Amino acid sequence: MIRSANKKTLLITGGAGFIGSHVVRKFVKSYPQYHIYNLDALTYAGNLENLKDIEDYPNYTFIKGDILDVALISEIFYKYRFDGIIHLAAESHVDRSIDEPLAFVKTNVLGTVNLLNAAKNLWQDTTQGCRFYHISTDEVYGTLGKDGLFSETTAYDPNSPYSASKASSDHFVRAYGETFGLPYVISNCSNNYGPNHFPEKLIPLFINNIMENKALPVYGDGKYTRDWLFVKDHAKAIDLVFHNGKNQETYNIGGFNEWQNIDLVKLLCKMMDQKLNKPEGTSQRLITFIADRPGHDLRYAIDASKINKELGWKPSVTFEEGLEKTIDWYLDNQEWLANVTSGDYKDYYKKMYK
Ligand code: NAD
Ligand code: DAU
């Protein structure tokens, strides 16, 4: 356990991204006695607009930098002497990993090892009160058939370059724990959704396309299943695991909320028709089945009973409530959407969806 009443200096990586921005906000607001350093390279997925409301808080500092930059990492670890690291920086999109696997090896594997080395060096005299928290994904477990759930003891069996890189980074974190005694925790979470989600992922992509009256590209037959969790509930789980989780342990986090893609898309279409005052069925007509994703995992579903029993965590919103909050956020933040879908996004979209 890491006591939260004490002063702490925390490094959060990838804090300008989707989940990272919710985690940074939560920590900055909940722990005024901590100082939060957010290290982010501001790739296409990083956006400081996500953190506008907290950028002037006295306990928050943004550092623009790459986790592949060993000199910079050494410098900031030496200068700020972090006692906690919450590592979210990653290349996170499966389709991009099929297009450019090496970028995923570099950031997700090498970048993680750079941070592990810096933590190991900084904490060589004492690891008391220190913790390296690695944020990972359920995709490391591969795919489920129709039945069963991923638990913390499910064997790793990654199928995409993205999940292989995340599995590798998980292994490095554990190896540093075993070999060098580095205190760590890992959590493996299911699909997140919510405000600030970059519109390359299913839900925000489809909200944006419905708003623009564009086709909704469903891969294959649409019968793939994901377990969806509202991003703010993930941020709450991360807070609990960071403070109350046990060292050298893994926690699975999930929404108890499985949906086949096609059913989710139909629900989203119905809710969007209501929000946009369109006759029911309007958005559903945009659904277009397209070629499948190579190596597409059939089903993910998490057994989140360990975090529930040990740390008392469970999702706080239903899927319908979370989806409504998400849709409302996108309708209220069209400038955010317009900014992130201009420029490079247009080339990405053309390349991916021809
Ligand atoms: P994201 O793509 O929205 O954000 C990633 C952030 O990392 C961006 O701000 C980006 O600028 C930054 N970044 C990328 N490469 C970097 C580098 N080399 N140096 C420094 N910063 C860099 O990702 P996300 O969806 O918020 O995911 C965050 C983490 O959570 C990832 O580790 C991901 O694997 C994991 N995760 C995501 C989900 C999900 O559903 N999105 C689910 C489970 C786990
Ligand atoms: O499970 C956790 C993972 O969830 C995270 O580790 C990843 O970072 C995150 O991107 C997400 O991966 P998925 O591949 O499951 O998410 P995505 O939103 O890309 O796709 C969700 C499902 O929707 C999947 O079955 C593929 C399908 N899909 C996706 C897109 C982008 C489509 O049918 N059409 C699309 O255009």
Short mmCIF file of C-alpha atoms and ligand atoms in Angstrom, two decimals:
data_model
loop_
_atom_site.label_atom_id
_atom_site.label_comp_id
_atom_site.label_asym_id
_atom_site.label_seq_id
_atom_site.Cartn_x
_atom_site.Cartn_y
_atom_site.Cartn_z
CA MET A 1 0.00 0.00 0.00
CA ILE A 2 1.17 3.54 -0.83
CA ARG A 3 -0.11 6.12 1.69
CA SER A 4 -1.99 9.00 0.01
CA ALA A 5 -1.72 11.49 2.91
CA ASN A 6 2.04 11.84 2.31
CA LYS A 7 3.56 14.27 -0.13
CA LYS A 8 4.48 12.57 -3.38
CA THR A 9 6.13 13.43 -6.66
CA LEU A 10 4.49 11.45 -9.41
CA LEU A 11 5.32 10.99 -13.06
CA ILE A 12 2.37 10.19 -15.30
CA THR A 13 3.36 9.33 -18.88
CA GLY A 14 0.95 9.74 -21.79
CA GLY A 15 -1.15 12.15 -19.75
CA ALA A 16 -2.26 14.17 -22.78
CA GLY A 17 -3.94 11.14 -24.34
CA PHE A 18 -7.42 9.76 -23.84
CA ILE A 19 -7.15 7.75 -20.58
CA GLY A 20 -4.06 9.63 -19.39
CA SER A 21 -5.86 12.98 -19.36
CA HIS A 22 -8.61 11.58 -17.12
CA VAL A 23 -5.99 10.07 -14.81
CA VAL A 24 -3.96 13.30 -14.62
CA ARG A 25 -7.08 15.33 -13.82
CA LYS A 26 -8.15 12.87 -11.14
CA PHE A 27 -4.77 12.90 -9.41
CA VAL A 28 -4.20 16.67 -9.71
CA LYS A 29 -7.63 17.42 -8.22
CA SER A 30 -7.79 14.65 -5.61
CA TYR A 31 -4.24 15.00 -4.24
CA PRO A 32 -3.23 18.66 -3.86
CA GLN A 33 -0.34 17.46 -1.65
CA TYR A 34 1.18 15.59 -4.61
CA HIS A 35 3.04 17.14 -7.51
CA ILE A 36 2.05 15.58 -10.84
CA TYR A 37 4.47 15.71 -13.77
CA ASN A 38 2.86 14.75 -17.07
CA LEU A 39 5.41 13.57 -19.65
CA ASP A 40 3.96 13.30 -23.15
CA ALA A 41 5.48 13.45 -26.63
CA LEU A 42 2.25 14.91 -28.06
CA THR A 43 1.96 12.44 -30.91
CA TYR A 44 -1.17 12.59 -33.07
CA ALA A 45 -3.02 11.10 -30.03
CA GLY A 46 -1.76 13.59 -27.45
CA ASN A 47 -3.69 16.83 -27.03
CA LEU A 48 -3.17 19.50 -24.38
CA GLU A 49 -6.73 20.70 -25.01
CA ASN A 50 -7.73 17.65 -22.97
CA LEU A 51 -6.18 19.26 -19.88
CA LYS A 52 -7.07 22.95 -20.38
CA ASP A 53 -9.12 23.07 -17.14
CA ILE A 54 -6.22 21.99 -14.90
CA GLU A 55 -3.16 23.39 -16.70
CA ASP A 56 -2.73 26.23 -14.16
CA TYR A 57 -3.04 24.11 -11.02
CA PRO A 58 0.02 24.68 -8.81
CA ASN A 59 0.59 20.93 -8.33
CA TYR A 60 0.74 20.20 -12.08
CA THR A 61 3.60 20.45 -14.59
CA PHE A 62 3.61 19.38 -18.22
CA ILE A 63 6.85 18.14 -19.80
CA LYS A 64 6.90 17.67 -23.55
CA GLY A 65 9.16 14.69 -24.21
CA ASP A 66 9.55 11.23 -25.63
CA ILE A 67 9.98 8.12 -23.47
CA LEU A 68 12.51 6.97 -26.08
CA ASP A 69 14.77 9.91 -25.18
CA VAL A 70 17.06 8.30 -22.58
CA ALA A 71 18.95 11.54 -21.79
CA LEU A 72 15.73 13.42 -21.08
CA ILE A 73 14.34 10.58 -18.95
CA SER A 74 17.55 10.41 -16.86
CA GLU A 75 17.52 14.19 -16.46
CA ILE A 76 13.93 14.44 -15.20
CA PHE A 77 14.25 11.42 -12.89
CA TYR A 78 17.40 12.95 -11.37
CA LYS A 79 15.86 16.42 -11.13
CA TYR A 80 12.41 15.58 -9.75
CA ARG A 81 13.15 12.30 -7.90
CA PHE A 82 9.75 10.70 -8.60
CA ASP A 83 8.47 8.26 -6.02
CA GLY A 84 5.65 7.00 -8.19
CA ILE A 85 5.29 6.40 -11.91
CA ILE A 86 1.99 5.73 -13.66
CA HIS A 87 2.93 4.70 -17.17
CA LEU A 88 0.29 5.12 -19.86
CA ALA A 89 2.30 6.47 -22.82
CA ALA A 90 1.91 4.07 -25.71
CA GLU A 91 0.96 3.61 -29.30
CA SER A 92 -2.56 2.34 -28.69
CA HIS A 93 -4.41 1.61 -31.95
CA VAL A 94 -4.50 -1.97 -33.26
CA ASP A 95 -5.06 -0.94 -36.90
CA ARG A 96 -2.02 1.35 -36.86
CA SER A 97 0.04 -1.50 -35.38
CA ILE A 98 -0.83 -3.64 -38.40
CA ASP A 99 0.35 -0.82 -40.66
CA GLU A 100 3.54 0.04 -38.72
CA PRO A 101 4.53 -2.58 -36.10
CA LEU A 102 7.98 -1.13 -35.40
CA ALA A 103 6.60 2.11 -34.00
CA PHE A 104 4.82 -0.05 -31.39
CA VAL A 105 7.96 -1.97 -30.50
CA LYS A 106 9.84 1.30 -30.05
CA THR A 107 7.40 3.19 -27.84
CA ASN A 108 5.67 0.33 -26.03
CA VAL A 109 8.66 -1.95 -25.42
CA LEU A 110 11.81 0.20 -25.58
CA GLY A 111 10.07 3.21 -24.04
CA THR A 112 8.87 1.11 -21.10
CA VAL A 113 12.33 -0.38 -20.54
CA ASN A 114 13.82 3.14 -20.56
CA LEU A 115 11.44 4.13 -17.75
CA LEU A 116 12.15 0.92 -15.83
CA ASN A 117 15.90 1.60 -16.03
CA ALA A 118 15.45 5.15 -14.80
CA ALA A 119 13.27 3.99 -11.87
CA LYS A 120 15.72 1.20 -10.98
CA ASN A 121 18.62 3.69 -10.93
CA LEU A 122 16.76 6.31 -8.93
CA TRP A 123 15.47 3.84 -6.34
CA GLN A 124 18.70 1.85 -5.93
CA ASP A 125 19.22 2.91 -2.27
CA THR A 126 15.63 2.45 -1.17
CA THR A 127 12.37 1.46 -2.78
CA GLN A 128 10.41 2.38 0.36
CA GLY A 129 7.16 4.12 -0.63
CA CYS A 130 8.02 3.84 -4.35
CA ARG A 131 5.94 2.20 -7.04
CA PHE A 132 6.03 1.67 -10.82
CA TYR A 133 2.46 1.27 -12.10
CA HIS A 134 2.19 -0.07 -15.64
CA ILE A 135 -1.13 0.42 -17.43
CA SER A 136 -1.85 -2.46 -19.76
CA THR A 137 -4.61 -4.08 -21.73
CA ASP A 138 -6.75 -7.22 -21.79
CA GLU A 139 -5.56 -7.79 -25.37
CA VAL A 140 -2.39 -9.45 -24.03
CA TYR A 141 -4.51 -12.52 -23.25
CA GLY A 142 -5.43 -13.01 -26.92
CA THR A 143 -8.98 -13.99 -27.76
CA LEU A 144 -11.81 -15.82 -26.02
CA GLY A 145 -14.27 -18.14 -27.70
CA LYS A 146 -17.97 -17.81 -26.93
CA ASP A 147 -17.51 -18.59 -23.21
CA GLY A 148 -15.10 -17.78 -20.40
CA LEU A 149 -13.46 -14.67 -19.00
CA PHE A 150 -9.88 -13.38 -18.79
CA SER A 151 -8.54 -13.62 -15.24
CA GLU A 152 -5.18 -12.48 -13.85
CA THR A 153 -3.81 -16.01 -14.38
CA THR A 154 -4.90 -16.42 -18.01
CA ALA A 155 -1.85 -17.22 -20.16
CA TYR A 156 -0.59 -14.47 -22.45
CA ASP A 157 -1.41 -15.12 -26.11
CA PRO A 158 -1.29 -11.80 -28.02
CA ASN A 159 -2.41 -11.72 -31.66
CA SER A 160 -1.74 -8.20 -32.97
CA PRO A 161 1.54 -6.27 -33.09
CA TYR A 162 -0.07 -3.85 -30.59
CA SER A 163 -0.97 -6.58 -28.09
CA ALA A 164 2.39 -8.32 -28.61
CA SER A 165 4.16 -5.06 -27.74
CA LYS A 166 2.00 -4.54 -24.64
CA ALA A 167 2.55 -8.17 -23.57
CA SER A 168 6.28 -7.67 -23.97
CA SER A 169 6.22 -4.50 -21.86
CA ASP A 170 4.24 -6.32 -19.14
CA HIS A 171 6.88 -9.06 -19.12
CA PHE A 172 9.67 -6.48 -18.76
CA VAL A 173 7.92 -4.86 -15.80
CA ARG A 174 7.55 -8.24 -14.06
CA ALA A 175 11.15 -9.15 -14.91
CA TYR A 176 12.42 -5.92 -13.31
CA GLY A 177 10.36 -6.81 -10.25
CA GLU A 178 11.83 -10.32 -10.03
CA THR A 179 15.41 -9.47 -10.99
CA PHE A 180 15.96 -6.06 -9.44
CA GLY A 181 13.25 -5.99 -6.76
CA LEU A 182 11.51 -3.04 -8.44
CA PRO A 183 8.11 -2.50 -6.73
CA TYR A 184 5.45 -2.61 -9.43
CA VAL A 185 1.76 -3.12 -10.09
CA ILE A 186 0.17 -3.85 -13.46
CA SER A 187 -3.47 -3.54 -14.47
CA ASN A 188 -4.98 -4.99 -17.62
CA CYS A 189 -8.13 -3.20 -18.68
CA SER A 190 -10.85 -3.78 -21.26
CA ASN A 191 -12.06 -1.30 -23.91
CA ASN A 192 -12.53 2.23 -22.60
CA TYR A 193 -14.92 4.82 -24.01
CA GLY A 194 -15.84 8.38 -23.04
CA PRO A 195 -14.90 12.04 -23.58
CA ASN A 196 -11.59 12.91 -25.31
CA HIS A 197 -11.35 9.55 -27.13
CA PHE A 198 -9.47 10.00 -30.41
CA PRO A 199 -11.85 9.32 -33.35
CA GLU A 200 -9.85 6.42 -34.77
CA LYS A 201 -11.44 4.01 -32.25
CA LEU A 202 -14.89 2.51 -32.83
CA ILE A 203 -17.19 4.67 -30.66
CA PRO A 204 -15.80 8.18 -31.31
CA LEU A 205 -15.17 7.35 -35.00
CA PHE A 206 -18.80 6.35 -35.43
CA ILE A 207 -20.14 9.36 -33.47
CA ASN A 208 -18.08 11.63 -35.72
CA ASN A 209 -19.17 9.83 -38.89
CA ILE A 210 -22.84 10.02 -37.90
CA MET A 211 -22.45 13.76 -37.30
CA GLU A 212 -20.86 14.06 -40.75
CA ASN A 213 -23.36 11.70 -42.38
CA LYS A 214 -20.54 9.36 -43.45
CA ALA A 215 -20.51 5.54 -43.77
CA LEU A 216 -20.05 3.52 -40.55
CA PRO A 217 -17.36 0.94 -41.47
CA VAL A 218 -18.09 -2.27 -39.51
CA TYR A 219 -15.31 -4.87 -39.86
CA GLY A 220 -16.31 -8.37 -41.04
CA ASP A 221 -19.74 -9.52 -39.87
CA GLY A 222 -19.73 -7.22 -36.82
CA LYS A 223 -20.05 -10.18 -34.46
CA TYR A 224 -16.92 -9.38 -32.48
CA THR A 225 -17.38 -8.78 -28.77
CA ARG A 226 -15.74 -6.20 -26.50
CA ASP A 227 -16.23 -5.41 -22.80
CA TRP A 228 -16.75 -1.64 -22.52
CA LEU A 229 -15.82 0.54 -19.53
CA PHE A 230 -16.45 4.27 -19.04
CA VAL A 231 -13.05 5.99 -18.91
CA LYS A 232 -13.72 7.82 -15.61
CA ASP A 233 -14.37 4.46 -13.95
CA HIS A 234 -11.00 3.29 -15.27
CA ALA A 235 -9.36 6.41 -13.78
CA LYS A 236 -10.98 5.59 -10.41
CA ALA A 237 -9.68 2.04 -10.61
CA ILE A 238 -6.17 3.33 -11.40
CA ASP A 239 -6.30 5.59 -8.33
CA LEU A 240 -7.29 2.59 -6.15
CA VAL A 241 -4.71 0.22 -7.61
CA PHE A 242 -1.95 2.83 -7.31
CA HIS A 243 -2.69 3.52 -3.64
CA ASN A 244 -4.11 0.24 -2.33
CA GLY A 245 -2.97 -2.48 -4.71
CA LYS A 246 -0.32 -4.94 -3.61
CA ASN A 247 3.21 -4.79 -4.97
CA GLN A 248 4.17 -7.34 -7.65
CA GLU A 249 0.49 -8.02 -8.42
CA THR A 250 -1.74 -7.72 -11.46
CA TYR A 251 -5.34 -6.46 -11.42
CA ASN A 252 -7.83 -7.01 -14.25
CA ILE A 253 -10.26 -4.14 -14.81
CA GLY A 254 -13.42 -4.51 -16.91
CA GLY A 255 -16.92 -3.19 -17.33
CA PHE A 256 -18.97 -6.40 -16.79
CA ASN A 257 -20.43 -5.09 -20.05
CA GLU A 258 -20.05 -7.22 -23.18
CA TRP A 259 -21.41 -6.04 -26.52
CA GLN A 260 -21.18 -7.42 -30.02
CA ASN A 261 -19.98 -4.58 -32.25
CA ILE A 262 -23.08 -4.62 -34.44
CA ASP A 263 -25.45 -4.36 -31.45
CA LEU A 264 -23.39 -1.55 -29.96
CA VAL A 265 -23.40 0.31 -33.28
CA LYS A 266 -27.18 -0.05 -33.59
CA LEU A 267 -27.66 1.31 -30.04
CA LEU A 268 -25.33 4.21 -30.81
CA CYS A 269 -27.26 4.96 -34.04
CA LYS A 270 -30.56 5.00 -32.14
CA MET A 271 -29.22 7.32 -29.44
CA MET A 272 -27.64 9.64 -32.03
CA ASP A 273 -30.95 9.84 -33.98
CA GLN A 274 -32.67 10.93 -30.76
CA LYS A 275 -30.00 13.51 -29.91
CA LEU A 276 -29.95 14.94 -33.44
CA ASN A 277 -33.77 14.89 -33.75
CA LYS A 278 -33.62 12.60 -36.77
CA PRO A 279 -36.22 9.91 -37.57
CA GLU A 280 -35.29 6.56 -36.02
CA GLY A 281 -33.34 4.44 -38.52
CA THR A 282 -31.55 7.38 -40.19
CA SER A 283 -28.07 6.69 -38.78
CA GLN A 284 -28.42 2.91 -39.02
CA ARG A 285 -28.64 3.25 -42.80
CA LEU A 286 -25.00 4.42 -42.74
CA ILE A 287 -23.77 1.00 -41.52
CA THR A 288 -21.44 -0.51 -44.13
CA PHE A 289 -19.77 -3.91 -43.67
CA ILE A 290 -16.16 -3.79 -44.86
CA ALA A 291 -13.16 -6.15 -45.04
CA ASP A 292 -12.20 -7.61 -41.67
CA ARG A 293 -9.23 -6.53 -39.55
CA PRO A 294 -6.41 -9.11 -40.01
CA GLY A 295 -5.99 -11.27 -36.88
CA HIS A 296 -9.21 -9.80 -35.43
CA ASP A 297 -9.77 -11.12 -31.88
CA LEU A 298 -13.26 -12.57 -31.57
CA ARG A 299 -14.07 -11.72 -27.98
CA TYR A 300 -12.63 -10.00 -24.91
CA ALA A 301 -14.30 -10.17 -21.49
CA ILE A 302 -12.78 -9.50 -18.10
CA ASP A 303 -13.27 -11.20 -14.77
CA ALA A 304 -12.85 -8.15 -12.53
CA SER A 305 -13.65 -9.97 -9.29
CA LYS A 306 -10.16 -9.53 -7.80
CA ILE A 307 -10.21 -5.71 -7.90
CA ASN A 308 -13.83 -5.80 -6.77
CA LYS A 309 -13.12 -8.00 -3.74
CA GLU A 310 -9.70 -6.62 -2.75
CA LEU A 311 -10.16 -2.92 -3.50
CA GLY A 312 -13.95 -2.52 -3.56
CA TRP A 313 -14.00 -1.20 -7.12
CA LYS A 314 -16.88 -1.58 -9.56
CA PRO A 315 -18.12 0.50 -12.51
CA SER A 316 -20.31 3.41 -11.40
CA VAL A 317 -22.32 4.02 -14.58
CA THR A 318 -24.37 1.74 -16.83
CA PHE A 319 -23.41 1.54 -20.51
CA GLU A 320 -26.46 3.59 -21.53
CA GLU A 321 -25.55 6.34 -19.01
CA GLY A 322 -21.90 6.33 -20.08
CA LEU A 323 -22.77 6.39 -23.78
CA GLU A 324 -25.16 9.30 -23.25
CA LYS A 325 -22.49 11.28 -21.38
CA THR A 326 -20.06 10.47 -24.20
CA ILE A 327 -22.40 11.51 -27.00
CA ASP A 328 -23.27 14.73 -25.16
CA TRP A 329 -19.58 15.51 -24.73
CA TYR A 330 -18.90 15.13 -28.47
CA LEU A 331 -21.96 17.24 -29.37
CA ASP A 332 -20.81 19.94 -26.94
CA ASN A 333 -17.18 19.81 -28.06
CA GLN A 334 -17.39 19.97 -31.84
CA GLU A 335 -14.42 22.32 -31.99
CA TRP A 336 -12.25 19.67 -30.26
CA LEU A 337 -13.45 17.14 -32.84
CA ALA A 338 -12.89 19.53 -35.75
CA ASN A 339 -9.33 20.24 -34.53
CA VAL A 340 -8.32 16.59 -34.21
CA THR A 341 -9.92 15.54 -37.51
CA SER A 342 -8.22 18.19 -39.62
CA GLY A 343 -4.76 17.74 -41.12
CA ASP A 344 -3.12 14.31 -40.75
CA TYR A 345 -6.36 12.61 -39.73
CA LYS A 346 -7.75 13.05 -43.24
CA ASP A 347 -4.77 11.15 -44.75
CA TYR A 348 -5.06 8.45 -42.07
CA TYR A 349 -8.76 8.03 -42.83
CA LYS A 350 -8.21 7.76 -46.59
CA LYS A 351 -5.44 5.19 -46.12
CA MET A 352 -7.37 3.02 -43.63
CA TYR A 353 -10.81 3.14 -45.19
CA LYS A 354 -9.80 3.69 -48.85
P1 NAD B 1 -3.86 7.28 -26.52
O1 NAD B 1 -3.33 6.80 -27.82
O2 NAD B 1 -5.12 8.08 -26.49
O3 NAD B 1 -2.75 8.17 -25.77
C1 NAD B 1 -1.40 7.80 -25.74
C2 NAD B 1 -0.61 9.01 -25.23
O4 NAD B 1 0.75 8.62 -25.17
C3 NAD B 1 -0.71 10.22 -26.14
O5 NAD B 1 -0.89 11.39 -25.38
C4 NAD B 1 0.64 10.26 -26.85
O6 NAD B 1 1.07 11.56 -27.21
C5 NAD B 1 1.54 9.65 -25.79
N1 NAD B 1 2.73 9.01 -26.37
C6 NAD B 1 2.78 8.13 -27.40
N2 NAD B 1 4.05 7.78 -27.67
C7 NAD B 1 4.83 8.45 -26.77
C8 NAD B 1 6.22 8.49 -26.53
N3 NAD B 1 7.08 7.79 -27.28
N4 NAD B 1 6.68 9.27 -25.51
C9 NAD B 1 5.82 9.97 -24.73
N5 NAD B 1 4.48 9.98 -24.94
C10 NAD B 1 3.99 9.23 -25.95
O7 NAD B 1 -3.98 5.98 -25.61
P2 NAD B 1 -5.07 5.59 -24.53
O8 NAD B 1 -6.21 4.94 -25.21
O9 NAD B 1 -5.31 6.72 -23.64
O10 NAD B 1 -4.27 4.43 -23.75
C11 NAD B 1 -3.40 4.77 -22.68
C12 NAD B 1 -2.79 3.50 -22.15
O11 NAD B 1 -3.81 2.62 -21.69
C13 NAD B 1 -1.97 2.72 -23.17
O12 NAD B 1 -0.85 2.17 -22.53
C14 NAD B 1 -2.93 1.63 -23.62
O13 NAD B 1 -2.21 0.48 -24.04
C15 NAD B 1 -3.69 1.35 -22.35
N6 NAD B 1 -5.06 0.84 -22.52
C16 NAD B 1 -5.94 1.48 -23.34
C17 NAD B 1 -7.26 1.01 -23.42
C18 NAD B 1 -8.29 1.69 -24.29
O14 NAD B 1 -9.39 1.18 -24.44
N7 NAD B 1 -8.01 2.87 -24.86
C19 NAD B 1 -7.64 -0.10 -22.69
C20 NAD B 1 -6.69 -0.75 -21.88
C21 NAD B 1 -5.40 -0.24 -21.79
O1 DAU B 2 -9.31 -4.12 -25.11
C1 DAU B 2 -8.55 -3.00 -24.81
C2 DAU B 2 -8.10 -2.34 -26.09
O2 DAU B 2 -9.25 -1.74 -26.65
C3 DAU B 2 -7.00 -1.30 -25.87
O3 DAU B 2 -5.85 -1.93 -25.39
C4 DAU B 2 -6.67 -0.57 -27.19
O4 DAU B 2 -5.72 0.44 -26.95
C5 DAU B 2 -7.95 0.03 -27.72
O5 DAU B 2 -7.70 0.63 -28.98
C6 DAU B 2 -9.06 -1.04 -27.87
O6 DAU B 2 -8.73 -1.97 -28.93
P1 DAU B 2 -9.84 -2.51 -29.96
O7 DAU B 2 -9.16 -2.95 -31.18
O8 DAU B 2 -10.77 -3.46 -29.30
O9 DAU B 2 -10.66 -1.13 -30.19
P2 DAU B 2 -11.25 -0.44 -31.52
O10 DAU B 2 -12.08 0.70 -31.07
O11 DAU B 2 -10.20 -0.20 -32.54
O12 DAU B 2 -12.22 -1.57 -32.08
C7 DAU B 2 -13.31 -2.06 -31.32
C8 DAU B 2 -14.01 -3.11 -32.15
O13 DAU B 2 -14.64 -2.47 -33.26
C9 DAU B 2 -13.09 -4.16 -32.73
O14 DAU B 2 -13.73 -5.42 -32.77
C10 DAU B 2 -12.84 -3.67 -34.16
C11 DAU B 2 -14.15 -2.98 -34.52
N1 DAU B 2 -14.04 -1.83 -35.46
C12 DAU B 2 -13.14 -0.85 -35.16
C13 DAU B 2 -12.98 0.22 -36.01
C14 DAU B 2 -11.98 1.31 -35.71
C15 DAU B 2 -14.83 -1.77 -36.57
O15 DAU B 2 -15.69 -2.67 -36.83
N2 DAU B 2 -14.69 -0.72 -37.42
C16 DAU B 2 -13.78 0.28 -37.20
O16 DAU B 2 -13.69 1.23 -38.04
#
